[in-house]
Amino acid sequence: MTTDGRRQNRALPLGRIAGAIVLVVFGWLAVVVALTFGSAPGKSMAVIGPPSQALAAVAKANGRILSSNNYVTIARSDDAGFVASLYAAGALLVLDAEQAGGCSGLPPPGAASSWRAKRSNPSLS
């Protein structure tokens, strides 16, 4: 009898901790998504979802595609309502690319010098 009571007492705090973690993650995601609507025109946006759906949404929203891979498409537009247009065109999730992970659509700072070094010395590849 006492072992069953102890197991139940341990499960209760773990369930509350898991619930709190889920609540924090979804709360953070809601704040990040809400902040994208207030972003300035001309900023890079990360469209999360299948590439075909993301590319179609960017095209319908009159955006420029900067890069695309399996589930993240980086796009930019000078329109003030670009984020709302992306959602209206069927985008699943839109985040500010520069704050979401440093994705500005530009190569990393050392990429050009690394590329030049490999080009001048093929043995580095």
PDB file of C-alpha atoms in Angstrom:
ATOM      1  CA  MET A   1       0.000   0.000   0.000  1.00  0.00           C
ATOM      2  CA  THR A   2       2.699   2.505   0.849  1.00  0.00           C
ATOM      3  CA  THR A   3       4.633   1.914  -2.379  1.00  0.00           C
ATOM      4  CA  ASP A   4       1.559   2.748  -4.490  1.00  0.00           C
ATOM      5  CA  GLY A   5       1.108   5.995  -2.604  1.00  0.00           C
ATOM      6  CA  ARG A   6       4.739   6.937  -3.111  1.00  0.00           C
ATOM      7  CA  ARG A   7       4.560   6.288  -6.865  1.00  0.00           C
ATOM      8  CA  GLN A   8       1.460   8.441  -7.149  1.00  0.00           C
ATOM      9  CA  ASN A   9       3.116  11.248  -5.194  1.00  0.00           C
ATOM     10  CA  ARG A  10       6.153  11.175  -7.536  1.00  0.00           C
ATOM     11  CA  ALA A  11       4.025  11.126 -10.671  1.00  0.00           C
ATOM     12  CA  LEU A  12       2.059  14.196  -9.604  1.00  0.00           C
ATOM     13  CA  PRO A  13       5.070  16.607  -9.482  1.00  0.00           C
ATOM     14  CA  LEU A  14       6.487  15.185 -12.730  1.00  0.00           C
ATOM     15  CA  GLY A  15       3.161  15.771 -14.459  1.00  0.00           C
ATOM     16  CA  ARG A  16       3.049  19.334 -13.186  1.00  0.00           C
ATOM     17  CA  ILE A  17       6.621  19.975 -14.329  1.00  0.00           C
ATOM     18  CA  ALA A  18       5.882  18.575 -17.793  1.00  0.00           C
ATOM     19  CA  GLY A  19       2.718  20.688 -17.979  1.00  0.00           C
ATOM     20  CA  ALA A  20       4.643  23.797 -16.970  1.00  0.00           C
ATOM     21  CA  ILE A  21       7.303  23.135 -19.608  1.00  0.00           C
ATOM     22  CA  VAL A  22       4.663  22.716 -22.315  1.00  0.00           C
ATOM     23  CA  LEU A  23       2.941  25.913 -21.182  1.00  0.00           C
ATOM     24  CA  VAL A  24       6.219  27.882 -21.286  1.00  0.00           C
ATOM     25  CA  VAL A  25       7.148  26.578 -24.751  1.00  0.00           C
ATOM     26  CA  PHE A  26       3.748  27.370 -26.247  1.00  0.00           C
ATOM     27  CA  GLY A  27       3.682  30.760 -24.518  1.00  0.00           C
ATOM     28  CA  TRP A  28       7.115  31.616 -25.926  1.00  0.00           C
ATOM     29  CA  LEU A  29       6.041  30.490 -29.399  1.00  0.00           C
ATOM     30  CA  ALA A  30       2.890  32.638 -29.215  1.00  0.00           C
ATOM     31  CA  VAL A  31       4.949  35.702 -28.261  1.00  0.00           C
ATOM     32  CA  VAL A  32       7.468  35.112 -31.067  1.00  0.00           C
ATOM     33  CA  VAL A  33       4.705  34.661 -33.647  1.00  0.00           C
ATOM     34  CA  ALA A  34       2.898  37.787 -32.411  1.00  0.00           C
ATOM     35  CA  LEU A  35       6.099  39.837 -32.631  1.00  0.00           C
ATOM     36  CA  THR A  36       6.588  38.921 -36.303  1.00  0.00           C
ATOM     37  CA  PHE A  37       3.467  40.890 -37.204  1.00  0.00           C
ATOM     38  CA  GLY A  38       5.146  44.051 -35.921  1.00  0.00           C
ATOM     39  CA  SER A  39       8.419  43.566 -37.793  1.00  0.00           C
ATOM     40  CA  ALA A  40       9.656  46.258 -40.151  1.00  0.00           C
ATOM     41  CA  PRO A  41       9.281  45.868 -43.924  1.00  0.00           C
ATOM     42  CA  GLY A  42      12.354  44.499 -45.673  1.00  0.00           C
ATOM     43  CA  LYS A  43      13.306  42.039 -42.922  1.00  0.00           C
ATOM     44  CA  SER A  44      13.999  38.389 -43.647  1.00  0.00           C
ATOM     45  CA  MET A  45      11.265  36.000 -42.570  1.00  0.00           C
ATOM     46  CA  ALA A  46      11.605  32.261 -42.013  1.00  0.00           C
ATOM     47  CA  VAL A  47       8.598  30.371 -43.352  1.00  0.00           C
ATOM     48  CA  ILE A  48       8.450  27.009 -41.580  1.00  0.00           C
ATOM     49  CA  GLY A  49       6.768  24.099 -43.341  1.00  0.00           C
ATOM     50  CA  PRO A  50       6.983  21.900 -46.417  1.00  0.00           C
ATOM     51  CA  PRO A  51       8.966  23.638 -49.175  1.00  0.00           C
ATOM     52  CA  SER A  52       6.224  23.432 -51.782  1.00  0.00           C
ATOM     53  CA  GLN A  53       3.708  25.092 -49.468  1.00  0.00           C
ATOM     54  CA  ALA A  54       6.202  27.720 -48.258  1.00  0.00           C
ATOM     55  CA  LEU A  55       7.374  28.609 -51.780  1.00  0.00           C
ATOM     56  CA  ALA A  56       3.779  28.951 -52.965  1.00  0.00           C
ATOM     57  CA  ALA A  57       2.933  31.190 -49.997  1.00  0.00           C
ATOM     58  CA  VAL A  58       5.945  33.449 -50.654  1.00  0.00           C
ATOM     59  CA  ALA A  59       5.024  33.716 -54.337  1.00  0.00           C
ATOM     60  CA  LYS A  60       1.390  34.596 -53.538  1.00  0.00           C
ATOM     61  CA  ALA A  61       2.524  37.180 -50.958  1.00  0.00           C
ATOM     62  CA  ASN A  62       4.816  38.871 -53.532  1.00  0.00           C
ATOM     63  CA  GLY A  63       7.985  38.054 -51.611  1.00  0.00           C
ATOM     64  CA  ARG A  64      11.524  37.260 -52.736  1.00  0.00           C
ATOM     65  CA  ILE A  65      12.905  33.849 -51.860  1.00  0.00           C
ATOM     66  CA  LEU A  66      16.414  34.090 -50.425  1.00  0.00           C
ATOM     67  CA  SER A  67      16.984  30.421 -49.598  1.00  0.00           C
ATOM     68  CA  SER A  68      15.064  27.236 -49.064  1.00  0.00           C
ATOM     69  CA  ASN A  69      15.778  23.808 -47.622  1.00  0.00           C
ATOM     70  CA  ASN A  70      13.737  20.919 -46.221  1.00  0.00           C
ATOM     71  CA  TYR A  71      11.459  22.837 -43.849  1.00  0.00           C
ATOM     72  CA  VAL A  72      12.704  26.429 -43.694  1.00  0.00           C
ATOM     73  CA  THR A  73      12.324  28.988 -46.472  1.00  0.00           C
ATOM     74  CA  ILE A  74      13.869  32.419 -45.989  1.00  0.00           C
ATOM     75  CA  ALA A  75      12.011  35.210 -47.785  1.00  0.00           C
ATOM     76  CA  ARG A  76      11.907  38.993 -47.821  1.00  0.00           C
ATOM     77  CA  SER A  77       9.509  41.680 -48.987  1.00  0.00           C
ATOM     78  CA  ASP A  78       9.262  45.447 -48.711  1.00  0.00           C
ATOM     79  CA  ASP A  79       5.490  45.239 -48.126  1.00  0.00           C
ATOM     80  CA  ALA A  80       4.338  46.276 -44.648  1.00  0.00           C
ATOM     81  CA  GLY A  81       1.826  43.403 -44.377  1.00  0.00           C
ATOM     82  CA  PHE A  82       4.143  40.664 -45.618  1.00  0.00           C
ATOM     83  CA  VAL A  83       3.673  38.391 -42.586  1.00  0.00           C
ATOM     84  CA  ALA A  84      -0.115  38.631 -42.749  1.00  0.00           C
ATOM     85  CA  SER A  85       0.036  37.986 -46.510  1.00  0.00           C
ATOM     86  CA  LEU A  86       2.142  34.868 -45.919  1.00  0.00           C
ATOM     87  CA  TYR A  87      -0.378  33.475 -43.444  1.00  0.00           C
ATOM     88  CA  ALA A  88      -3.256  34.368 -45.785  1.00  0.00           C
ATOM     89  CA  ALA A  89      -1.434  32.536 -48.592  1.00  0.00           C
ATOM     90  CA  GLY A  90      -1.172  29.349 -46.508  1.00  0.00           C
ATOM     91  CA  ALA A  91       2.101  29.558 -44.573  1.00  0.00           C
ATOM     92  CA  LEU A  92       2.109  27.313 -41.503  1.00  0.00           C
ATOM     93  CA  LEU A  93       4.476  29.343 -39.315  1.00  0.00           C
ATOM     94  CA  VAL A  94       6.343  32.594 -39.977  1.00  0.00           C
ATOM     95  CA  LEU A  95       9.189  33.788 -37.761  1.00  0.00           C
ATOM     96  CA  ASP A  96      11.628  36.682 -37.926  1.00  0.00           C
ATOM     97  CA  ALA A  97      14.606  34.908 -39.480  1.00  0.00           C
ATOM     98  CA  GLU A  98      17.200  37.184 -37.947  1.00  0.00           C
ATOM     99  CA  GLN A  99      15.953  36.556 -34.415  1.00  0.00           C
ATOM    100  CA  ALA A 100      14.950  32.931 -34.931  1.00  0.00           C
ATOM    101  CA  GLY A 101      18.464  31.775 -35.610  1.00  0.00           C
ATOM    102  CA  GLY A 102      20.519  34.397 -37.336  1.00  0.00           C
ATOM    103  CA  CYS A 103      19.205  33.567 -40.790  1.00  0.00           C
ATOM    104  CA  SER A 104      19.522  36.807 -42.704  1.00  0.00           C
ATOM    105  CA  GLY A 105      19.736  35.243 -46.118  1.00  0.00           C
ATOM    106  CA  LEU A 106      23.338  36.336 -46.334  1.00  0.00           C
ATOM    107  CA  PRO A 107      26.333  34.000 -46.198  1.00  0.00           C
ATOM    108  CA  PRO A 108      28.094  33.671 -42.837  1.00  0.00           C
ATOM    109  CA  PRO A 109      30.857  36.253 -42.267  1.00  0.00           C
ATOM    110  CA  GLY A 110      33.740  33.829 -42.913  1.00  0.00           C
ATOM    111  CA  ALA A 111      32.139  32.000 -45.832  1.00  0.00           C
ATOM    112  CA  ALA A 112      33.668  34.160 -48.580  1.00  0.00           C
ATOM    113  CA  SER A 113      37.209  33.882 -47.254  1.00  0.00           C
ATOM    114  CA  SER A 114      36.781  30.129 -46.732  1.00  0.00           C
ATOM    115  CA  TRP A 115      35.494  29.731 -50.291  1.00  0.00           C
ATOM    116  CA  ARG A 116      38.447  31.723 -51.681  1.00  0.00           C
ATOM    117  CA  ALA A 117      40.903  29.577 -49.732  1.00  0.00           C
ATOM    118  CA  LYS A 118      39.378  26.361 -51.067  1.00  0.00           C
ATOM    119  CA  ARG A 119      39.329  27.737 -54.601  1.00  0.00           C
ATOM    120  CA  SER A 120      43.009  28.710 -54.517  1.00  0.00           C
ATOM    121  CA  ASN A 121      44.029  25.453 -52.790  1.00  0.00           C
ATOM    122  CA  PRO A 122      41.835  22.498 -53.863  1.00  0.00           C
ATOM    123  CA  SER A 123      43.551  20.202 -51.343  1.00  0.00           C
ATOM    124  CA  LEU A 124      41.548  21.943 -48.558  1.00  0.00           C
ATOM    125  CA  SER A 125      38.282  20.485 -49.859  1.00  0.00           C
TER     126      SER A 125
END
